[in-house]
Amino acid sequence: MSTKVLGGDERLFKKDYKAFFKEWMILFLFIALFIICSIALPKFRTTNNIMNIFRQASFISIIALGEFFVILIGHMDMSITSIIGMTSIFFAGMVVNAGIPMFWAIVIVFALSIFVGIVNGVLTIYGNMPSFIGTLTVMNIIKGIYFIYSRGLPISGLPDAFNFFGAGYVGFVPFPVILLLIVAIILYVFTQHTELGRSFYAVGGNRVASKLSGINTNFIGILAFVICAVLSCIGALGLTSKTLSGNVSIGENLLFDVMTIVVLGGTSLTGGRGKVFGVIIGALFLQVISNVMVLLSINSYWQWVVKGLILIVVVLIDANSKHD
Amino acid sequence: MVVEAKAVNVETLVEVKNCTMVFPGVKALDNVDFTLLAGECHGLVGENGAGKSTLSKCIIGDNRMTEGELYIQGNKIHIPSFNVRKSQEMGIAIVHQEFQLMGDLNGLENIFIGRYTKRGPLIDWKELQKEGEALLEYLQCDVDLKVKVKHLRTAEKQIIQLAKAMLDNPKVIIFDELTSVLQEDGIENIFRIIRLLKEKGIGIIYISHRLDEIFECCDRYTVLCDGKWINSGYVKDIDKPELIKMIIGRELKNVYPPKNEEFGETLLEVKNLTAHDGSFRDVSLSVRAGEVVGISGLLGAGKTELIHAIYGNYKTTSGDVFVRGKQVEIKSPQHAIKLGLGVIPDERRLLGLNMLFNIQDNTTLPSMFMFKKWKIFQNHRAEEKAAFDINDKLKLRYVSLSQLISKLSGGNQQKVVIAKWMLRNCDLFLLDEPTRGIDIGAKFEIYSLINELAKAGKGIVLVSPELEEIIGLSNKVYVMYEGKVMDTVEGDDINQEVIIQDLLGVKEA
């Protein structure tokens, strides 16, 4: 018994339907896009192609889910491209050049990422630095460090076994897709069904009110940056595994896609609103667009134009629907 | 008599006939009549949602009435083409309670923004300064126009707003709950200005929740209830109970329930607490279980800062705090909550609630840990039941627990803020202006809620700018003046004269 109708204001019910549609608009759009592409393009609807789309969308989804947490609390993490580059180059460096066992190399890159996340968080939360500037600075510092280390050259020669992580199959399902599914389910349960997870929404919605309600807002803030860094690290390992080489430029163009995905997934740029599965749908949406453009052999530079236009439209919708 | 004599040969400034305003699904105004004469102050009263602001928006052209006629100074207005700009040209101005000022600009710029006097391409500051001073002289107020607006006192900001409205030489000024953020002295000043404007033949529509003000400064009144016109007449012909009856549609006896007189142990004791920035100094107070402790003071007396300091959200440099006799150093709101404190802040929307959350999530926010499945997952069913029970107890009016909190009225939102601390089982409630911007019916519900909490053995600290509220509810009143506790008044000594003297810092030697 949770509904209690008093006065029967019909507007409220109508608005709830509208809100539901608006909340899942991206899902409906994605389904529509998928159906149209399937009908119009025979090459698109092959099992192989569709699995490809899922596989290609999986690591970027994981990275976007990290950024999702930062945006959810109303901040922004620009340093993810550097965390990705750093992970890739140092991991490969440790394994190939220094002969450190892969397990320990993974532990170390995770520790490094967590450290970067904490630095981002401390600068933003305790240092009151606008997150845009704080993380942009961190991005450049890290970038400088791994360019000094690698002189910008890729480090190849990772063991073949590592290839499974980014390119392996379990049955006919690509391993990255399974990994994404596991990460998504954990994060879904975390955000919707745990106290800590719900606190991110509370802090994003109203930081001061959350603090006065007893939420440790500083901890939540730093945790968001740490989660972002850790998920970027996982994504980076996946991308590295595909080519079996550490590469400084591996994350270079990802930031824009990640931002587009997070916003496309219905996350509010001012914080407090968004869903884990929305982000994944956002990633698939973007991947389908790229995929179709490749199938139609359109010059890949056009992808930038199209994605840019998509981001403009989505942000315009987000910015102008705040008021109800 | 004077008023009636005026009414015979005085110009009608605004006339609204049979006004109906329909929003999708809701009739906000239903066949309302209203007239405003030159030189009168006309009080527009009613509960929240009664249609006061809708009516004033119809008059300034922000809303277009669905049916009905509007006359301004005898001219019939063509409604479909009426808008705010046209109403301004016809001499109608509105002053809001919320500041529509730019904090980093000074008073002069705020008044003249967008309509600077220029000499060639350059702004003629000298001329503007002269014009600004002339405006203030007209209002007989003294505000430094060269100071950034954010550094001005609330009352002074209101004057700047008023001066800005005067720029167009209006014939009609709407005061929209202007005084709800003001303290006694600021309100007096507004009354003085209203009298001044009336003498110059300007008509004033006065919207306020504080009925005493209607009696003090208005000539006539119009009561709206649920969008319907209830009554209009001369203020001198009615008294307060009658007016209240018209507003809420029923009689209200015992506005303030009888005070609880049974006290338990001392829950909170504060000794010589001083804020890091000196906003309050050397404050000592104590609260027993079952006791309502009022804190009264003008704006800037340090009341809100004190509340936040007790709650661990404002830095202090010295002083001791004891909770149930045990000395504690409350470092954060989290810590305060663990000790059984809960705060109901003055800015409901900014500090009290998460406007993106629904009713249920707002209610359970501080007590989520109480509803766990296998110690990690949230048991949403149990949360829902608890939120339902507590809000039912508070007679919250809502459609569904998953309704966004922003869709509730102010009074109902405030109930949710109180509900969340009741659910958390707090022992000590720190209430900072709990009835700000809430209509009369809801106010009384909050009063009886405070009373019930006290009866249940909770300790209550009540901060309010409304003396009547403090007097009607508190067992003990601390009066603060510029950061210091000037006096403590208890029991039968609690009355208006004593407190006002302390408020103004006039203490008998």
PDB file of C-alpha atoms in Angstrom, chain A residues 1-16 19 186 189-217 268 270-273 322 324, chain B residues 23-26 308 311-313 333-334 337 343 345 348-357 361 365-370 372 376-380 384 388 391-392 395-404 406-407 420-421:
ATOM      1  CA  MET A   1       0.000   0.000   0.000  1.00  0.00           C
ATOM      2  CA  SER A   2       1.901   2.983  -1.103  1.00  0.00           C
ATOM      3  CA  THR A   3      -0.573   4.923  -3.138  1.00  0.00           C
ATOM      4  CA  LYS A   4      -2.935   7.176  -1.395  1.00  0.00           C
ATOM      5  CA  VAL A   5      -5.081   9.307  -3.616  1.00  0.00           C
ATOM      6  CA  LEU A   6      -6.160  12.549  -2.110  1.00  0.00           C
ATOM      7  CA  GLY A   7      -7.717  15.239  -4.207  1.00  0.00           C
ATOM      8  CA  GLY A   8      -6.930  13.146  -7.269  1.00  0.00           C
ATOM      9  CA  ASP A   9      -4.659  15.486  -9.131  1.00  0.00           C
ATOM     10  CA  GLU A  10      -4.578  13.826 -12.531  1.00  0.00           C
ATOM     11  CA  ARG A  11      -1.635  15.821 -13.736  1.00  0.00           C
ATOM     12  CA  LEU A  12       0.671  13.919 -11.478  1.00  0.00           C
ATOM     13  CA  PHE A  13      -0.158  10.596 -13.055  1.00  0.00           C
ATOM     14  CA  LYS A  14       0.153  11.919 -16.563  1.00  0.00           C
ATOM     15  CA  LYS A  15       3.503  13.421 -15.738  1.00  0.00           C
ATOM     16  CA  ASP A  16       4.733  10.097 -14.402  1.00  0.00           C
ATOM     17  CA  ALA A  19       8.732  11.011 -17.029  1.00  0.00           C
ATOM     18  CA  ILE A 186      27.414  -5.231  -9.844  1.00  0.00           C
ATOM     19  CA  VAL A 189      22.914  -3.427  -7.610  1.00  0.00           C
ATOM     20  CA  PHE A 190      25.395  -1.031  -6.036  1.00  0.00           C
ATOM     21  CA  THR A 191      23.644   2.117  -7.254  1.00  0.00           C
ATOM     22  CA  GLN A 192      20.074   0.986  -6.685  1.00  0.00           C
ATOM     23  CA  HIS A 193      20.195  -1.340  -3.739  1.00  0.00           C
ATOM     24  CA  THR A 194      22.957  -0.261  -1.381  1.00  0.00           C
ATOM     25  CA  GLU A 195      23.157   2.661   0.989  1.00  0.00           C
ATOM     26  CA  LEU A 196      26.531   3.719  -0.355  1.00  0.00           C
ATOM     27  CA  GLY A 197      25.293   3.604  -3.943  1.00  0.00           C
ATOM     28  CA  ARG A 198      22.164   5.614  -3.236  1.00  0.00           C
ATOM     29  CA  SER A 199      24.356   8.209  -1.552  1.00  0.00           C
ATOM     30  CA  PHE A 200      25.887   9.149  -4.927  1.00  0.00           C
ATOM     31  CA  TYR A 201      22.454  10.214  -6.149  1.00  0.00           C
ATOM     32  CA  ALA A 202      21.840  12.095  -2.910  1.00  0.00           C
ATOM     33  CA  VAL A 203      25.144  13.975  -3.127  1.00  0.00           C
ATOM     34  CA  GLY A 204      24.619  14.763  -6.810  1.00  0.00           C
ATOM     35  CA  GLY A 205      21.100  15.989  -6.170  1.00  0.00           C
ATOM     36  CA  ASN A 206      21.928  18.207  -3.230  1.00  0.00           C
ATOM     37  CA  ARG A 207      25.325  18.063  -1.601  1.00  0.00           C
ATOM     38  CA  VAL A 208      24.574  20.276   1.387  1.00  0.00           C
ATOM     39  CA  ALA A 209      21.274  18.606   2.209  1.00  0.00           C
ATOM     40  CA  SER A 210      23.007  15.240   2.009  1.00  0.00           C
ATOM     41  CA  LYS A 211      25.718  16.404   4.367  1.00  0.00           C
ATOM     42  CA  LEU A 212      23.118  17.633   6.840  1.00  0.00           C
ATOM     43  CA  SER A 213      21.407  14.252   6.521  1.00  0.00           C
ATOM     44  CA  GLY A 214      24.549  12.566   7.743  1.00  0.00           C
ATOM     45  CA  ILE A 215      26.139  11.440   4.487  1.00  0.00           C
ATOM     46  CA  ASN A 216      29.906  11.657   4.336  1.00  0.00           C
ATOM     47  CA  THR A 217      29.888  13.748   1.189  1.00  0.00           C
ATOM     48  CA  SER A 268      22.269  14.788 -16.042  1.00  0.00           C
ATOM     49  CA  THR A 270      24.514  18.773 -13.250  1.00  0.00           C
ATOM     50  CA  GLY A 271      24.397  15.556 -11.293  1.00  0.00           C
ATOM     51  CA  GLY A 272      21.910  13.521  -9.348  1.00  0.00           C
ATOM     52  CA  ARG A 273      20.240  11.774 -12.250  1.00  0.00           C
ATOM     53  CA  LYS A 322      15.580  20.761 -16.049  1.00  0.00           C
ATOM     54  CA  ASP A 324       9.911  20.508 -14.380  1.00  0.00           C
TER      55      ASP A 324
ATOM     56  CA  PHE B  23      -4.026  25.557 -16.328  1.00  0.00           C
ATOM     57  CA  PRO B  24      -4.033  22.105 -17.909  1.00  0.00           C
ATOM     58  CA  GLY B  25      -6.104  20.038 -15.493  1.00  0.00           C
ATOM     59  CA  VAL B  26      -6.476  22.708 -12.834  1.00  0.00           C
ATOM     60  CA  HIS B 308      24.766  24.721  12.611  1.00  0.00           C
ATOM     61  CA  TYR B 311      25.144  20.316  14.583  1.00  0.00           C
ATOM     62  CA  GLY B 312      28.843  20.160  13.707  1.00  0.00           C
ATOM     63  CA  ASN B 313      28.482  22.132  10.519  1.00  0.00           C
ATOM     64  CA  PRO B 333      26.650  16.369  10.996  1.00  0.00           C
ATOM     65  CA  GLN B 334      27.235  12.601  10.824  1.00  0.00           C
ATOM     66  CA  ILE B 337      23.138  12.441  14.057  1.00  0.00           C
ATOM     67  CA  VAL B 343      18.313  19.510  11.889  1.00  0.00           C
ATOM     68  CA  PRO B 345      17.207  23.884   8.175  1.00  0.00           C
ATOM     69  CA  ARG B 348      14.073  23.769   2.869  1.00  0.00           C
ATOM     70  CA  ARG B 349      14.812  23.396  -0.820  1.00  0.00           C
ATOM     71  CA  LEU B 350      18.511  24.176  -0.622  1.00  0.00           C
ATOM     72  CA  LEU B 351      19.477  22.468   2.618  1.00  0.00           C
ATOM     73  CA  GLY B 352      16.681  20.199   3.715  1.00  0.00           C
ATOM     74  CA  LEU B 353      15.647  18.188   0.712  1.00  0.00           C
ATOM     75  CA  ASN B 354      17.008  16.582  -2.379  1.00  0.00           C
ATOM     76  CA  MET B 355      14.663  18.004  -4.985  1.00  0.00           C
ATOM     77  CA  LEU B 356      15.506  15.250  -7.484  1.00  0.00           C
ATOM     78  CA  PHE B 357      14.430  12.533  -5.028  1.00  0.00           C
ATOM     79  CA  ASP B 361      13.958   8.529  -0.718  1.00  0.00           C
ATOM     80  CA  LEU B 365      17.859   9.314   3.500  1.00  0.00           C
ATOM     81  CA  PRO B 366      19.413   9.493   7.002  1.00  0.00           C
ATOM     82  CA  SER B 367      18.055   6.141   8.141  1.00  0.00           C
ATOM     83  CA  MET B 368      18.881   3.909   5.179  1.00  0.00           C
ATOM     84  CA  PHE B 369      21.062   1.743   7.414  1.00  0.00           C
ATOM     85  CA  MET B 370      17.952   0.677   9.323  1.00  0.00           C
ATOM     86  CA  LYS B 372      19.012  -3.712   5.191  1.00  0.00           C
ATOM     87  CA  ILE B 376      24.389  -4.859   2.485  1.00  0.00           C
ATOM     88  CA  PHE B 377      21.379  -4.442   0.248  1.00  0.00           C
ATOM     89  CA  GLN B 378      18.597  -1.967   0.828  1.00  0.00           C
ATOM     90  CA  ASN B 379      15.236  -3.501   1.628  1.00  0.00           C
ATOM     91  CA  HIS B 380      13.067  -1.196  -0.464  1.00  0.00           C
ATOM     92  CA  GLU B 384       8.496   2.017   1.685  1.00  0.00           C
ATOM     93  CA  PHE B 388       4.397   5.362   4.467  1.00  0.00           C
ATOM     94  CA  ASN B 391       4.164  10.257   6.591  1.00  0.00           C
ATOM     95  CA  ASP B 392       0.731   8.921   7.379  1.00  0.00           C
ATOM     96  CA  LYS B 395      -0.962  13.549   7.680  1.00  0.00           C
ATOM     97  CA  LEU B 396       1.142  14.264   4.641  1.00  0.00           C
ATOM     98  CA  ARG B 397      -0.942  15.019   1.580  1.00  0.00           C
ATOM     99  CA  TYR B 398       0.504  13.233  -1.414  1.00  0.00           C
ATOM    100  CA  VAL B 399      -0.409  11.011  -4.299  1.00  0.00           C
ATOM    101  CA  SER B 400       2.302   8.395  -4.181  1.00  0.00           C
ATOM    102  CA  LEU B 401       5.544   7.876  -2.301  1.00  0.00           C
ATOM    103  CA  SER B 402       7.337   7.795  -5.635  1.00  0.00           C
ATOM    104  CA  GLN B 403       6.113  11.304  -6.366  1.00  0.00           C
ATOM    105  CA  LEU B 404       8.942  13.829  -6.711  1.00  0.00           C
ATOM    106  CA  SER B 406       9.265  19.103  -5.778  1.00  0.00           C
ATOM    107  CA  LYS B 407       5.618  18.430  -6.601  1.00  0.00           C
ATOM    108  CA  LYS B 420      12.924  11.969   8.133  1.00  0.00           C
ATOM    109  CA  TRP B 421      14.265  12.838  11.574  1.00  0.00           C
TER     110      TRP B 421
END
